[in-house]
XYZ file of C-alpha atoms in Angstrom:
184
model
C 100.676 100.460 114.593
C 97.896 102.381 116.296
C 95.872 105.421 114.260
C 92.067 105.714 114.100
C 89.435 106.059 111.275
C 89.584 109.847 110.802
C 93.090 109.950 110.293
C 93.113 106.543 108.048
C 90.957 108.547 105.983
C 92.305 111.996 105.667
C 94.997 110.693 104.321
C 93.494 108.695 101.921
C 91.283 111.725 100.768
C 94.816 113.731 100.596
C 96.390 110.961 97.840
C 93.190 111.224 96.254
C 93.446 115.192 96.220
C 96.991 114.665 94.842
C 95.739 112.417 91.946
C 92.857 114.632 90.808
C 95.601 117.834 90.885
C 97.715 115.987 88.805
C 95.203 114.276 86.127
C 93.870 117.940 86.146
C 97.534 119.501 85.370
C 98.285 116.377 82.612
C 94.790 117.043 80.733
C 95.213 120.538 80.835
C 98.854 119.907 78.763
C 97.333 117.682 76.546
C 94.319 119.877 75.703
C 97.035 122.830 75.172
C 99.278 121.048 73.323
C 96.369 119.416 70.991
C 94.566 123.209 71.063
C 92.999 122.872 66.973
C 92.662 126.544 66.759
C 88.584 126.138 68.222
C 88.794 128.669 71.203
C 85.241 127.817 72.824
C 86.488 124.154 72.765
C 89.802 124.768 74.647
C 88.443 127.253 77.231
C 85.919 124.711 78.269
C 88.362 122.099 78.684
C 90.305 124.512 80.128
C 88.074 125.798 82.807
C 86.881 121.973 83.802
C 90.461 121.306 84.400
C 90.846 124.254 86.834
C 87.437 122.780 88.139
C 89.508 119.404 89.244
C 92.515 121.415 90.347
C 90.046 123.608 92.343
C 88.622 120.719 93.833
C 91.878 118.729 94.603
C 93.042 121.952 96.305
C 90.509 122.023 98.859
C 89.930 118.500 99.291
C 94.064 118.735 100.011
C 93.755 121.620 102.514
C 90.168 120.542 104.828
C 90.071 116.470 104.419
C 88.576 116.619 107.814
C 85.217 117.666 106.336
C 85.073 114.654 104.116
C 86.518 112.351 106.510
C 83.655 112.947 109.364
C 80.854 113.180 106.606
C 81.910 109.512 105.716
C 82.658 108.550 109.128
C 80.195 109.956 111.158
C 79.983 108.636 114.585
C 82.759 105.893 114.036
C 85.439 108.580 113.384
C 87.139 108.408 116.834
C 87.105 103.982 116.390
C 90.355 103.281 117.516
C 92.327 100.943 114.431
C 95.100 98.698 115.559
C 96.648 96.352 113.510
C 100.463 94.238 114.371
C 101.792 95.375 111.212
C 105.210 97.156 111.947
C 106.451 100.252 109.977
C 108.759 98.252 107.712
C 105.824 95.987 107.037
C 104.005 98.936 105.657
C 106.591 100.192 103.863
C 106.992 97.262 102.055
C 103.240 96.684 101.024
C 103.197 100.205 99.891
C 106.403 99.871 97.431
C 104.849 96.227 96.131
C 101.425 98.191 95.562
C 103.117 101.034 93.680
C 104.974 98.443 91.958
C 101.751 96.615 90.927
C 99.990 99.740 90.086
C 102.970 100.413 87.730
C 102.694 97.080 86.022
C 99.351 97.798 85.206
C 99.777 100.982 84.002
C 102.437 100.177 81.627
C 100.283 96.586 80.393
C 97.164 98.410 79.987
C 98.747 101.251 78.037
C 100.952 99.024 76.078
C 97.871 97.055 74.644
C 95.973 100.263 74.093
C 98.529 102.034 72.414
C 99.528 99.036 70.084
C 95.678 99.154 69.268
C 96.217 102.939 68.538
C 99.796 101.803 66.214
C 97.204 98.902 64.582
C 94.914 101.485 63.272
C 97.410 103.804 62.341
C 99.667 101.331 60.478
C 96.299 100.235 58.406
C 95.668 104.581 57.525
C 99.673 105.281 56.668
C 99.456 102.490 54.166
C 98.099 105.221 51.571
C 101.087 107.457 52.395
C 104.713 107.342 50.677
C 106.343 105.898 53.301
C 104.305 103.763 54.644
C 106.155 103.262 57.945
C 104.573 104.592 61.546
C 106.256 107.167 62.968
C 109.411 106.753 65.239
C 107.029 108.949 68.488
C 105.126 105.896 68.610
C 107.955 103.116 69.136
C 108.900 105.895 71.691
C 105.654 105.168 73.432
C 105.930 101.559 72.913
C 109.169 101.050 74.582
C 108.229 103.625 77.857
C 105.206 101.420 78.552
C 107.583 98.055 78.268
C 110.414 100.184 80.955
C 107.136 101.461 82.926
C 106.147 97.986 83.326
C 109.565 96.388 83.875
C 110.105 99.051 86.391
C 107.190 98.367 88.034
C 107.971 94.617 88.358
C 111.178 95.235 89.940
C 109.705 97.705 92.594
C 106.999 95.056 93.596
C 109.669 92.419 93.776
C 111.971 94.040 95.328
C 110.325 95.816 97.985
C 112.255 93.986 100.668
C 115.345 94.816 99.429
C 114.472 98.742 98.705
C 113.297 98.479 102.882
C 116.373 97.603 103.759
C 118.269 100.212 101.406
C 115.710 103.164 103.519
C 117.019 101.905 106.651
C 120.474 101.880 105.776
C 120.751 104.929 104.276
C 118.591 106.533 107.392
C 121.530 105.389 109.783
C 124.125 106.597 106.620
C 126.535 108.555 108.904
C 126.883 105.691 111.863
C 128.017 102.413 111.433
C 124.783 99.511 111.293
C 124.768 96.624 113.379
C 125.662 94.452 111.508
C 128.638 96.263 110.259
C 129.846 96.469 113.787
C 129.472 93.160 114.760
C 131.656 92.059 112.144
C 134.194 94.530 113.144
C 134.274 93.803 116.698
C 134.952 90.083 115.653
C 137.847 91.232 113.301
C 139.400 93.529 116.098
C 139.376 90.435 118.677
């Protein structure tokens, strides 16, 4: 694989822009859903989220300016790695899987702490039980961690599946060799 530093930086900046915009939209939805009637706080939070979203859009549209500033003279430097597209896709899927495992485990731990404190507060009420919605988040985080582990461990199989799906209308070479031996 052959590329240059400027292209790698532009790709990284665009990835960061997408993550920034998604975070801004999630935070805006959370602020609106948890609005407690304080319009000044709601307006300030939404204004800050709009700023995040605007920065994400600007970084998506013009990543070259920031990449040029970050790399300056070495932007045209050629980066060559003896890694093929299949290995790169496998690494990307493994990183995605590990990221989901970390997100699931950290969410499970943080929500577990919240549930412990909430359980202590709920003992004063009539039922003394946690609401079912709290357990839904536990299931969500466990499933997220398990799905991430499955993606990380099955990255090579997923790359092979993607190969077969891209060549779907035509027969794969392995099938053709087997069919040719069966005909003879």
